[in-house]
JSON list of C-alpha atoms in Angstrom, two decimals:
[
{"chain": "A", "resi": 1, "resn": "UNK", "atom": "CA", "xyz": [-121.32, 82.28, -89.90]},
{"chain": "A", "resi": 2, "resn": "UNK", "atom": "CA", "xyz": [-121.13, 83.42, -86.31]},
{"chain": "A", "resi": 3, "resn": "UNK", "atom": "CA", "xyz": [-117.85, 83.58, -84.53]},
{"chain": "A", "resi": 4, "resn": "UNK", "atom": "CA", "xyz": [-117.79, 81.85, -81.28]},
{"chain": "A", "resi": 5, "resn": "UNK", "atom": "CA", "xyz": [-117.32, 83.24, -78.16]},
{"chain": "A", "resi": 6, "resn": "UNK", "atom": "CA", "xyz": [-114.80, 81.02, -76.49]},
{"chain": "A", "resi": 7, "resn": "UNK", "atom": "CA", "xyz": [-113.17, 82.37, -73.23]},
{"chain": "A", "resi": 8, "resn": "UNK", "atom": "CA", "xyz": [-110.75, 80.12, -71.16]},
{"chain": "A", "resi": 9, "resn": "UNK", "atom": "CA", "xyz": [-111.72, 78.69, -67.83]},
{"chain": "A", "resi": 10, "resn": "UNK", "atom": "CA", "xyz": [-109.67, 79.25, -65.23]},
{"chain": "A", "resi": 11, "resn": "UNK", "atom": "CA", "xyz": [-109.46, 77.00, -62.11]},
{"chain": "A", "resi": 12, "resn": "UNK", "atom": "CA", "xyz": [-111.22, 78.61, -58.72]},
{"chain": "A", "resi": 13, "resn": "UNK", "atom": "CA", "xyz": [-110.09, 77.78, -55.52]},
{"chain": "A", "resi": 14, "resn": "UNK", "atom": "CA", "xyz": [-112.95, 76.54, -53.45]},
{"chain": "A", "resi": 15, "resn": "UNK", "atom": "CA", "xyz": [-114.10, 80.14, -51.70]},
{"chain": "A", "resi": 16, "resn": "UNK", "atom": "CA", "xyz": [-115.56, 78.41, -48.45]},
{"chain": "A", "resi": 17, "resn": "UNK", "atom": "CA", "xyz": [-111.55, 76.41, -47.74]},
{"chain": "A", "resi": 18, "resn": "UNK", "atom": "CA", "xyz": [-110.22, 79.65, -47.04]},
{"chain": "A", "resi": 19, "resn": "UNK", "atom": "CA", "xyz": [-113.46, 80.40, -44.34]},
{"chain": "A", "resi": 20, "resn": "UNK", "atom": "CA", "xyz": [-112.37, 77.58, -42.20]},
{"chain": "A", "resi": 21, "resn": "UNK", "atom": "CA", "xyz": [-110.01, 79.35, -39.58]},
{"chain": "A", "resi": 22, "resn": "UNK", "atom": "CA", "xyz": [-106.73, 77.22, -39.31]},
{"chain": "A", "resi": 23, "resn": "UNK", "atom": "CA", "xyz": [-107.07, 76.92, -35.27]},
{"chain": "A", "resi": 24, "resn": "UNK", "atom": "CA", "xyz": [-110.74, 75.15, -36.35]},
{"chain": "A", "resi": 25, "resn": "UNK", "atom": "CA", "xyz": [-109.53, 73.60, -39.48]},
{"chain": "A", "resi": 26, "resn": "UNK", "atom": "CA", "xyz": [-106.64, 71.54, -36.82]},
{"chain": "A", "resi": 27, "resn": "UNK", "atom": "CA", "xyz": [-109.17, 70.29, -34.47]},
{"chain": "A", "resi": 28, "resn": "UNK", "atom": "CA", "xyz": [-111.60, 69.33, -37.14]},
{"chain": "A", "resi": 29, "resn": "UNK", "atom": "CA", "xyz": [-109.36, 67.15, -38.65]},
{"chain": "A", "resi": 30, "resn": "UNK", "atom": "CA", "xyz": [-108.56, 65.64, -35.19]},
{"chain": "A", "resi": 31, "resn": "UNK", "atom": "CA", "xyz": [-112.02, 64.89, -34.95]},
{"chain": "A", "resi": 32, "resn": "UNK", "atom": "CA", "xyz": [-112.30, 63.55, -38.31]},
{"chain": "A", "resi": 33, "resn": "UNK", "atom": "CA", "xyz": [-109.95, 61.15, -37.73]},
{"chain": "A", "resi": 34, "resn": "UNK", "atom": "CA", "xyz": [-111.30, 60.32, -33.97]},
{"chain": "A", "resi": 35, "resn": "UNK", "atom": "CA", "xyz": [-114.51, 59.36, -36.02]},
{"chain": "A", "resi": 36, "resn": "UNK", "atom": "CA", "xyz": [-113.15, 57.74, -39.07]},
{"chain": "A", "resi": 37, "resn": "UNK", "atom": "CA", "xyz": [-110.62, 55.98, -37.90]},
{"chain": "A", "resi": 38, "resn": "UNK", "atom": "CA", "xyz": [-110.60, 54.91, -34.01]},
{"chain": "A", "resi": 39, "resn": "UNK", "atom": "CA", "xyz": [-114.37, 54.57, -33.70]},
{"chain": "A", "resi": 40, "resn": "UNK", "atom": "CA", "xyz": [-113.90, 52.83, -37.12]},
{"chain": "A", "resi": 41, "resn": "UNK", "atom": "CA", "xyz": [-116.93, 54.69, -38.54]},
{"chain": "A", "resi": 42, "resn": "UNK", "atom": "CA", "xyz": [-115.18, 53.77, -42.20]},
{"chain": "A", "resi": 43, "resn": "UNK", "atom": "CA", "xyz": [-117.31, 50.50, -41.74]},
{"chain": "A", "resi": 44, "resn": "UNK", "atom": "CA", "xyz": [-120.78, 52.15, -41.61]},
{"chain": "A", "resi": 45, "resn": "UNK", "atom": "CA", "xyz": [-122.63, 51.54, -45.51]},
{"chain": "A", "resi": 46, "resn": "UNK", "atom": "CA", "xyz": [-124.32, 55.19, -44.90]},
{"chain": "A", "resi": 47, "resn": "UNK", "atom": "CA", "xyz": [-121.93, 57.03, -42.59]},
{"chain": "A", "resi": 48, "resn": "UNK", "atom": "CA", "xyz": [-122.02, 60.51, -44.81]},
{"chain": "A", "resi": 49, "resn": "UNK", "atom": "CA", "xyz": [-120.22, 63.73, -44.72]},
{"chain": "A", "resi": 50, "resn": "UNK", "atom": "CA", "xyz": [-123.41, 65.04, -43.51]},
{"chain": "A", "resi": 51, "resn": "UNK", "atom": "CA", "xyz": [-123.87, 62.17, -40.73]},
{"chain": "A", "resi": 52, "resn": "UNK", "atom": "CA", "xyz": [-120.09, 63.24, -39.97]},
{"chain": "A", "resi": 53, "resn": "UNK", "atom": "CA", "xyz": [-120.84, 66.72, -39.48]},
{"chain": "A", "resi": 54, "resn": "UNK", "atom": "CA", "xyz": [-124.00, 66.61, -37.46]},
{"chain": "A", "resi": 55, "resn": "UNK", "atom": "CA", "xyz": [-121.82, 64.27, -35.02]},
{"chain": "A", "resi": 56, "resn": "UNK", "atom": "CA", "xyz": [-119.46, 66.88, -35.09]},
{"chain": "A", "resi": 57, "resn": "UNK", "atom": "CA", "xyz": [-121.55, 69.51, -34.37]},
{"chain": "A", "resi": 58, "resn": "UNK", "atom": "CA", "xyz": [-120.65, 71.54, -37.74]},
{"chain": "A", "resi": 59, "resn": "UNK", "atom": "CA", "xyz": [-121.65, 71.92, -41.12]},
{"chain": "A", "resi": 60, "resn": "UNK", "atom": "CA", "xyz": [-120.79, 69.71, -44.27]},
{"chain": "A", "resi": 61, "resn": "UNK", "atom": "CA", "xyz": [-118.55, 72.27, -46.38]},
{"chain": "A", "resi": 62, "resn": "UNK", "atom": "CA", "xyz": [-116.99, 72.38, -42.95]},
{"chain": "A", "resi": 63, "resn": "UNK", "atom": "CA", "xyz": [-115.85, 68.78, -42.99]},
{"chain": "A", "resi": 64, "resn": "UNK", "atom": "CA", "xyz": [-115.41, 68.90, -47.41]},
{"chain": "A", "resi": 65, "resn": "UNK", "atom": "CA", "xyz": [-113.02, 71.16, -47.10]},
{"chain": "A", "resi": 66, "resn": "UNK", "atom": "CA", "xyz": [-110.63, 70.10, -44.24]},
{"chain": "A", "resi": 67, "resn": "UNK", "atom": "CA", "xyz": [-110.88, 66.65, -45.95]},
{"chain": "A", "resi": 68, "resn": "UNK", "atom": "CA", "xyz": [-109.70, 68.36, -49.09]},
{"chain": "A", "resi": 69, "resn": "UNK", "atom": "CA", "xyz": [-107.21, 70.59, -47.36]},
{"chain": "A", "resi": 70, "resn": "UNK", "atom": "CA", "xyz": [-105.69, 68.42, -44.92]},
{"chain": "A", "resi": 71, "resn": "UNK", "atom": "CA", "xyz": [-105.92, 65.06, -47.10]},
{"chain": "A", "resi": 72, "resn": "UNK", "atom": "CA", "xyz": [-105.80, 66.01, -50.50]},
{"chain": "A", "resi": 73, "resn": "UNK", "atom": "CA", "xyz": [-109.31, 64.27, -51.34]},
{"chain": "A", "resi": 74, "resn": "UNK", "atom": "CA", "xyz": [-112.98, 64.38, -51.54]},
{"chain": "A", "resi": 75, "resn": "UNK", "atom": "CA", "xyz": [-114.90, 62.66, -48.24]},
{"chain": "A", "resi": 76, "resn": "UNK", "atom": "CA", "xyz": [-115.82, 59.55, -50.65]},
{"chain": "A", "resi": 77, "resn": "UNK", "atom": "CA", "xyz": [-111.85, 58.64, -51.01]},
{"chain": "A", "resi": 78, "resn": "UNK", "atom": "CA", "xyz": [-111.08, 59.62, -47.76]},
{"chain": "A", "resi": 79, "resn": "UNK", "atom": "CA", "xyz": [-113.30, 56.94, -46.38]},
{"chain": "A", "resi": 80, "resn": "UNK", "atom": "CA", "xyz": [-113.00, 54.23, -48.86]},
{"chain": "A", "resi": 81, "resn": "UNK", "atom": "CA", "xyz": [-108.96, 54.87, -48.36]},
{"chain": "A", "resi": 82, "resn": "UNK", "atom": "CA", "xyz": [-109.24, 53.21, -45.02]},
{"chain": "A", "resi": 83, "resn": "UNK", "atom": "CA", "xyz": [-111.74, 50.34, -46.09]},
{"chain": "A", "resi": 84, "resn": "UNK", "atom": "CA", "xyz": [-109.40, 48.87, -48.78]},
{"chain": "A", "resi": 85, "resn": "UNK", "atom": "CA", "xyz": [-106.84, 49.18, -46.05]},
{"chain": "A", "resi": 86, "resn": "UNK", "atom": "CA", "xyz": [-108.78, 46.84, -44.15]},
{"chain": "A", "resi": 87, "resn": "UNK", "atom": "CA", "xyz": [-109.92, 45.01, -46.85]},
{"chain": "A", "resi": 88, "resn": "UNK", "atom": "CA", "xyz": [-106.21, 44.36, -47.73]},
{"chain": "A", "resi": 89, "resn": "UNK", "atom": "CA", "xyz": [-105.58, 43.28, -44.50]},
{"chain": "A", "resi": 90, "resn": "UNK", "atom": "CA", "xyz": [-108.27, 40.32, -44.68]},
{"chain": "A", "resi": 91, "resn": "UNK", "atom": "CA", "xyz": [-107.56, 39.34, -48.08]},
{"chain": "A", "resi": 92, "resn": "UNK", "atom": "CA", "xyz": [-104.05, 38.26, -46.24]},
{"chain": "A", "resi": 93, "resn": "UNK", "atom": "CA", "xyz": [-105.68, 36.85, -43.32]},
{"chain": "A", "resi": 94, "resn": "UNK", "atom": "CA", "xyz": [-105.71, 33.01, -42.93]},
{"chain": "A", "resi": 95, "resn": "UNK", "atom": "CA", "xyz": [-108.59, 33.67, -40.80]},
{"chain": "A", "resi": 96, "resn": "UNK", "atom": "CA", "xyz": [-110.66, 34.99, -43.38]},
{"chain": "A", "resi": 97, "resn": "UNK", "atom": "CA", "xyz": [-109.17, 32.94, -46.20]},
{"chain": "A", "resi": 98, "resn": "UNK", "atom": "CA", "xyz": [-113.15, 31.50, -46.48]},
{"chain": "A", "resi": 99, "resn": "UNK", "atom": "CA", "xyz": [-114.90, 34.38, -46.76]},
{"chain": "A", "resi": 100, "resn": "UNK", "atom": "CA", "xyz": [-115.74, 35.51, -50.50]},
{"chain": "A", "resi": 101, "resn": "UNK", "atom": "CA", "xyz": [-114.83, 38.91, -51.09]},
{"chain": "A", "resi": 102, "resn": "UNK", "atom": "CA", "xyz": [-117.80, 39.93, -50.97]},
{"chain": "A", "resi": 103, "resn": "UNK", "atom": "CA", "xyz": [-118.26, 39.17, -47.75]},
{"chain": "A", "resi": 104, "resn": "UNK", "atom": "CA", "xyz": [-115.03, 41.26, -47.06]},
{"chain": "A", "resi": 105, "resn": "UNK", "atom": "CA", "xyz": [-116.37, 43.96, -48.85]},
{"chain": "A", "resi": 106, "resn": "UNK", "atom": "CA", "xyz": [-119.44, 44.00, -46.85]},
{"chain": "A", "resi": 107, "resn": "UNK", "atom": "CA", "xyz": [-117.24, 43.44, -43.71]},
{"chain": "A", "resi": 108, "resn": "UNK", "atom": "CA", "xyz": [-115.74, 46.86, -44.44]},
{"chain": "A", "resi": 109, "resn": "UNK", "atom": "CA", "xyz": [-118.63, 48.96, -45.49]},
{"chain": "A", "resi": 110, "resn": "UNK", "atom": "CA", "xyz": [-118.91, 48.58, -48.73]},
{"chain": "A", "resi": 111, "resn": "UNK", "atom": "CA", "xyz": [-122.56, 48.78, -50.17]},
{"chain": "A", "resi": 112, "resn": "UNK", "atom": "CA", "xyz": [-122.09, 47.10, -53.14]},
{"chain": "A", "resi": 113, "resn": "UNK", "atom": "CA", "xyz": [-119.62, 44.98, -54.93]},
{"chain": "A", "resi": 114, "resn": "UNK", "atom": "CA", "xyz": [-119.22, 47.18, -57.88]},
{"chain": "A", "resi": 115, "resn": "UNK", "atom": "CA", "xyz": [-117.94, 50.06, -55.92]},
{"chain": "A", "resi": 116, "resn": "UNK", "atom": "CA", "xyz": [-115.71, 48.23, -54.07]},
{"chain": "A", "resi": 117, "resn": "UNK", "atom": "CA", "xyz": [-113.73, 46.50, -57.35]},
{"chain": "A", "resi": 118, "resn": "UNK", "atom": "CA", "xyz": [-113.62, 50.45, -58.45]},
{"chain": "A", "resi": 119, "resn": "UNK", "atom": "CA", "xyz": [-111.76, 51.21, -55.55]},
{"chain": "A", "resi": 120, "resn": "UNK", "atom": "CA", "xyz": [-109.69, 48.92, -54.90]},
{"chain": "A", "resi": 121, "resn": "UNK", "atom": "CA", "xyz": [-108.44, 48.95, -58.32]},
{"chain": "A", "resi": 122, "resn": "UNK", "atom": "CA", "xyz": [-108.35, 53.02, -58.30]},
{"chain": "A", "resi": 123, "resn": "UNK", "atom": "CA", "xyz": [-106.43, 53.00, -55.43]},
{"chain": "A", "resi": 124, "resn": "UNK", "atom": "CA", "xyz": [-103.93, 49.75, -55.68]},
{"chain": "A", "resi": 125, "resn": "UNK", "atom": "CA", "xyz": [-104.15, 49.01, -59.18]},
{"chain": "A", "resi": 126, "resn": "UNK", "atom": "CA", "xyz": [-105.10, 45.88, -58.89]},
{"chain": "A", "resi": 127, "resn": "UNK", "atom": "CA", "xyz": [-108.44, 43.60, -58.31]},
{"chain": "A", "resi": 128, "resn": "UNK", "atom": "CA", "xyz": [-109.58, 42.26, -55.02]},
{"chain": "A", "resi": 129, "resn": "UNK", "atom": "CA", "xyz": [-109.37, 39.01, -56.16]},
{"chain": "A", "resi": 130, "resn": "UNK", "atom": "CA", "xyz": [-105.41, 39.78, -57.86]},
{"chain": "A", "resi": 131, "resn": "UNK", "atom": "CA", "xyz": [-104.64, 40.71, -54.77]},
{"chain": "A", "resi": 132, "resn": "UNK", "atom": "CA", "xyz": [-105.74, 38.26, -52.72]},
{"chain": "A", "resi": 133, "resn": "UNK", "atom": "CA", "xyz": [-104.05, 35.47, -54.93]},
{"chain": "A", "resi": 134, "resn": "UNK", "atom": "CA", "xyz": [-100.73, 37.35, -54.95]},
{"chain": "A", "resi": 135, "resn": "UNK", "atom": "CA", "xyz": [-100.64, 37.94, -51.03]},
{"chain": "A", "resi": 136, "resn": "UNK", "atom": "CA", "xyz": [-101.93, 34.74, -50.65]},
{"chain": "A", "resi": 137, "resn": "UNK", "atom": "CA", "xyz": [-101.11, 33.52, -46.83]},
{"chain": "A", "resi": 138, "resn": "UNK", "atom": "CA", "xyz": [-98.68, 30.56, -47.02]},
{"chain": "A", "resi": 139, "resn": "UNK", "atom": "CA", "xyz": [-100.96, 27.42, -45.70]},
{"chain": "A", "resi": 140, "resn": "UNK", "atom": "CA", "xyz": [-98.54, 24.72, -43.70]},
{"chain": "A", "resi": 141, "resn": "UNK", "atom": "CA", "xyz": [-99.96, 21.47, -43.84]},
{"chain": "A", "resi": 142, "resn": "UNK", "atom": "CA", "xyz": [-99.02, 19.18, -40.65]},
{"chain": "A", "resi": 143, "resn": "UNK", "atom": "CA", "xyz": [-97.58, 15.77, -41.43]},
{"chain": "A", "resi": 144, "resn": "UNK", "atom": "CA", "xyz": [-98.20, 13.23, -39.49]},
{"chain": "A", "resi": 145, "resn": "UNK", "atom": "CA", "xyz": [-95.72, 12.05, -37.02]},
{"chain": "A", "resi": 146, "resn": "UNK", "atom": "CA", "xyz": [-94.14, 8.54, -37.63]},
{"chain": "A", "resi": 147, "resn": "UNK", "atom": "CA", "xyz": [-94.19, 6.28, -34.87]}
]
């Protein structure tokens, strides 16, 4: 019987995090953010990493790892972080208190419904739909005035 070879794995850091200078690594998350967050690009279905980085003038491992160096995350979370932030927000919204969630998931760039449950739920531990019902906006009904 042969023996096995078994060796232990040990965990590498990422060699292309430490090529990103820190002056560059400052303003590219600065620029990140102006993208992502101010010109809402979150909402875009197919706004990539790569999409991010040719806006940016730079190169995908680039933005991958001053996402995972400055926000402790890969791209994928990092965006979907601030679309079930917004989602949240209009599942509390009397205004939106009509629209399926689906529609809200759409509504914040969601492709599909599936990945949008997995979120949520990875991130608040909870459904869309839980949520919603528990944060439910209080609905005042007017009463008629009495002559």
């Amino acid at each position: 019987m042969a023996k096995y070879n078994i060796t232990e794995i040990k965990p590498k850091a990422a060699l292309y995090r430490s090529l990103v200078s820190p002056d560059l690594m400052d303003k590219l998350k600065d620029q990140i953010l102006e993208k992502i967050l101010i010109e809402k690009k979150y909402k875009e279905k197919d706004y990539s990493a790569k999409k991010l980085a040719e806006e940016l003038g730079t190169n995908t491992r680039y933005i991958s790892a001053v996402v995972n160096v400055k926000f402790h995350m890969n791209y994928t979370s990092f965006v979907n972080k601030y679309r079930i932030e917004e989602a949240m927000t209009l599942l509390t919204d009397k205004r939106y208190a009509d629209l399926t969630i689906e529609e809200i998931s759409d509504m914040v760039g969601f492709a599909n419904r599936q990945s949008f449950y997995a979120s949520f739920f990875r991130l608040e531990g909870i459904t869309p739909r839980d949520y919603r019902v528990a944060h439910k906006p209080a609905v005042t009904k007017k009463t008629p005035k009495k002559k």
